[in-house]
Coordinates of C-alpha atoms in Angstrom, one line a residue:
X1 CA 240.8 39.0 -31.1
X2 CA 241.0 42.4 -30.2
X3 CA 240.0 41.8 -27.2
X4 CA 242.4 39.5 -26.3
X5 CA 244.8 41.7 -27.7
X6 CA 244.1 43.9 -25.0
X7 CA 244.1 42.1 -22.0
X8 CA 246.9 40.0 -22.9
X9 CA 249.0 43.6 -22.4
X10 CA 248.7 43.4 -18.7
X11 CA 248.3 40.1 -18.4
X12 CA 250.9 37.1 -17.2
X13 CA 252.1 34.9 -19.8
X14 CA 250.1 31.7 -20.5
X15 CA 247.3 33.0 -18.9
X16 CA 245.0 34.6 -21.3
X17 CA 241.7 32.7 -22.4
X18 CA 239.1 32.8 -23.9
X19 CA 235.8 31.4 -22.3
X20 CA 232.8 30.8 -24.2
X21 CA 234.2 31.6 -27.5
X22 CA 231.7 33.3 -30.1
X23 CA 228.0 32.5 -28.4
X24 CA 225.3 34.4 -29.0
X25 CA 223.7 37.4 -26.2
X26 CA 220.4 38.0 -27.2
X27 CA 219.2 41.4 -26.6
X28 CA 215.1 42.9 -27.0
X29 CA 216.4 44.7 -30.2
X30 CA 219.8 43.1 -31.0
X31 CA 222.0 40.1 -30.8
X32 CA 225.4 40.3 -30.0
X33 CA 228.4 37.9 -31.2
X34 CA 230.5 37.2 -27.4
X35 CA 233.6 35.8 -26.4
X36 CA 234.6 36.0 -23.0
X37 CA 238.1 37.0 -22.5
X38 CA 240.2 36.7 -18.6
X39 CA 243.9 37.1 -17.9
X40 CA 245.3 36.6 -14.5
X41 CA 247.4 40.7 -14.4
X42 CA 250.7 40.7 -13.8
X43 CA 251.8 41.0 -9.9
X44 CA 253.4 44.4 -10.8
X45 CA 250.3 45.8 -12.2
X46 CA 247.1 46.9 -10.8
X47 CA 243.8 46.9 -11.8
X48 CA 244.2 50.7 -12.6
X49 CA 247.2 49.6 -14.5
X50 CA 244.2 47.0 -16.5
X51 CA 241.8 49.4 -16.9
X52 CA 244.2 52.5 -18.7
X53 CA 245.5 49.8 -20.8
X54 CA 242.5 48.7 -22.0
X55 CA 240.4 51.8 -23.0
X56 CA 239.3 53.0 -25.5
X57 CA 238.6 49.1 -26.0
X58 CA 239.7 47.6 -29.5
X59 CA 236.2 46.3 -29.8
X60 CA 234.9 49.8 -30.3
X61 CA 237.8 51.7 -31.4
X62 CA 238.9 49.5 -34.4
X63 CA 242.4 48.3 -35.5
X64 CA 245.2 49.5 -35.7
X65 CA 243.8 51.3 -32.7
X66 CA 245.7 54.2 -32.7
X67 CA 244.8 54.5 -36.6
X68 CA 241.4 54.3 -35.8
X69 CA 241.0 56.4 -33.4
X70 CA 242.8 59.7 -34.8
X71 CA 239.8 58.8 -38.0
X72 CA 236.9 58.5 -35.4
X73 CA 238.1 62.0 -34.4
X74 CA 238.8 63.6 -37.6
X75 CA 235.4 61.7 -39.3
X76 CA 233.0 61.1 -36.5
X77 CA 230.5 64.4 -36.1
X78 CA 230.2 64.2 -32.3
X79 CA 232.4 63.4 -29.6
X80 CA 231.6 60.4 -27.9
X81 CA 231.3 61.7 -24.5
X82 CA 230.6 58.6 -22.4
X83 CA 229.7 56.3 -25.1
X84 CA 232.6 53.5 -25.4
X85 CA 233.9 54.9 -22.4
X86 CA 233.4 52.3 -19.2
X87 CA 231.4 52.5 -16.4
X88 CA 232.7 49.7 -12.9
X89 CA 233.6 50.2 -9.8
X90 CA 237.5 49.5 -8.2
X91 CA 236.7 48.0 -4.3
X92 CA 239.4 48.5 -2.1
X93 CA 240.9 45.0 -2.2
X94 CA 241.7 46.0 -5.9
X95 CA 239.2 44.1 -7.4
X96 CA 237.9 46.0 -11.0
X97 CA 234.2 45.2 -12.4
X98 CA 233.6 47.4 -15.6
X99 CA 232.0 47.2 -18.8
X100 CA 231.6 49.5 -22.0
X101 CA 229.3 51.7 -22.2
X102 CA 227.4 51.0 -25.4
X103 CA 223.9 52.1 -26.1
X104 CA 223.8 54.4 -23.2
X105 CA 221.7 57.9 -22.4
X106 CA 222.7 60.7 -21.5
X107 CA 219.9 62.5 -20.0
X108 CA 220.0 66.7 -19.8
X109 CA 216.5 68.5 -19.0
X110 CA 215.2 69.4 -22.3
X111 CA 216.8 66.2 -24.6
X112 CA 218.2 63.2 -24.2
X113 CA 222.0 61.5 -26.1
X114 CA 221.8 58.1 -27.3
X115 CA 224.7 57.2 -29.5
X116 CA 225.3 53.6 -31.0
X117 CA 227.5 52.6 -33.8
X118 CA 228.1 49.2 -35.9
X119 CA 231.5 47.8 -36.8
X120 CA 232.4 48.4 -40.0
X121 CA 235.2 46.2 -41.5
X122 CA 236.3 45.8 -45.2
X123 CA 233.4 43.8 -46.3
X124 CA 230.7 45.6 -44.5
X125 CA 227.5 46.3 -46.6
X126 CA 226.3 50.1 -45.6
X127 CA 222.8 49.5 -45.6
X128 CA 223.0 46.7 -43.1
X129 CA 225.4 48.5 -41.0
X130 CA 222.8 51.5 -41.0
X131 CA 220.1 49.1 -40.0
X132 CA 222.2 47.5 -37.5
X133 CA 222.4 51.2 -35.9
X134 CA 218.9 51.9 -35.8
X135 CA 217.7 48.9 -34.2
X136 CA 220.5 49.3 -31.3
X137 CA 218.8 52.7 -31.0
X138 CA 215.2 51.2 -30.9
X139 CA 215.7 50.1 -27.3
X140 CA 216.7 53.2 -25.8
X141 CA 213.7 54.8 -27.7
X142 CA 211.3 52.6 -26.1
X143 CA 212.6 52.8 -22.6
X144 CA 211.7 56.7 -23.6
X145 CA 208.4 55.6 -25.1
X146 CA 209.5 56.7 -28.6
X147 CA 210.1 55.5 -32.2
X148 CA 212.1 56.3 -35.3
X149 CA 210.3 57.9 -38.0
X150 CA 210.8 56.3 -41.2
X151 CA 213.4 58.0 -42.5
X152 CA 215.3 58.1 -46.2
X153 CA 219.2 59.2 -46.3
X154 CA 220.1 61.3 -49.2

């Protein structure tokens, strides 16, 4: 829904669907709950238009998202740097491919930044949504040939 929230901003009226509603992406670590959402964009509106409109995505940032965001910056420890940012191309016929960059590192010559997150709505169990982070992050770690120590939160 929030996603096609968002492209239905820029998008022409009546022309907003949603393909492939709620299948399953199977990942090595995770599995991911996907709609596909496409618009046809306005003719006064570009794909740069699309893009500003769009980001931070309602997917990541929560709802309301201005709400949420001014709490991920007042609660949230770190800054999120490129994660739930995107990463695309624009081609010069104005064509736009991007996606969100989720689970993504951040390499620097002495360590490396993988963040990952869960969403947490009003009947989310903690513990699960803890676990749910770690085994996002599980993936990245083996690409680096590491693993999470067990670990207790206090």
């Amino acid at each position: 829904d929030l996603g096609r929230n968002d492209v239905g901003r820029m998008a022409s009226i009546a022309t907003v669907q949603v393909e492939k509603p709620l299948h399953i992406e199977r990942y090595s670590h995770v599995m991911h709950l996907v709609s596909d959402v496409r618009g046809k964009i306005k003719p006064e509106k570009n794909s740069f238009d699309l893009l500003r409109a769009c980001f931070p995505a309602g997917t990541v940032s929560g709802a309301p998202k201005i709400r949420a965001m001014e709490l991920i910056g007042r609660l949230e420890p770190d800054r999120r740097a490129i994660y739930a940012g995107a990463v695309g191309y624009f081609d010069f016929t104005g064509n736009m491919d991007t996606c969100i960059a989720i689970r993504t590192m951040v390499v620097f010559p002495k360590e490396v930044h993988l963040q990952v997150g869960a969403g947490i709505v009003f009947d989310s169990d903690p513990s699960k949504e803890y676990q749910e982070c770690l085994n996002k992050a599980k993936g990245g770690l083996a690409a680096l040939g590491m693993t999470l120590e067990k670990r207790t939160r206090k």
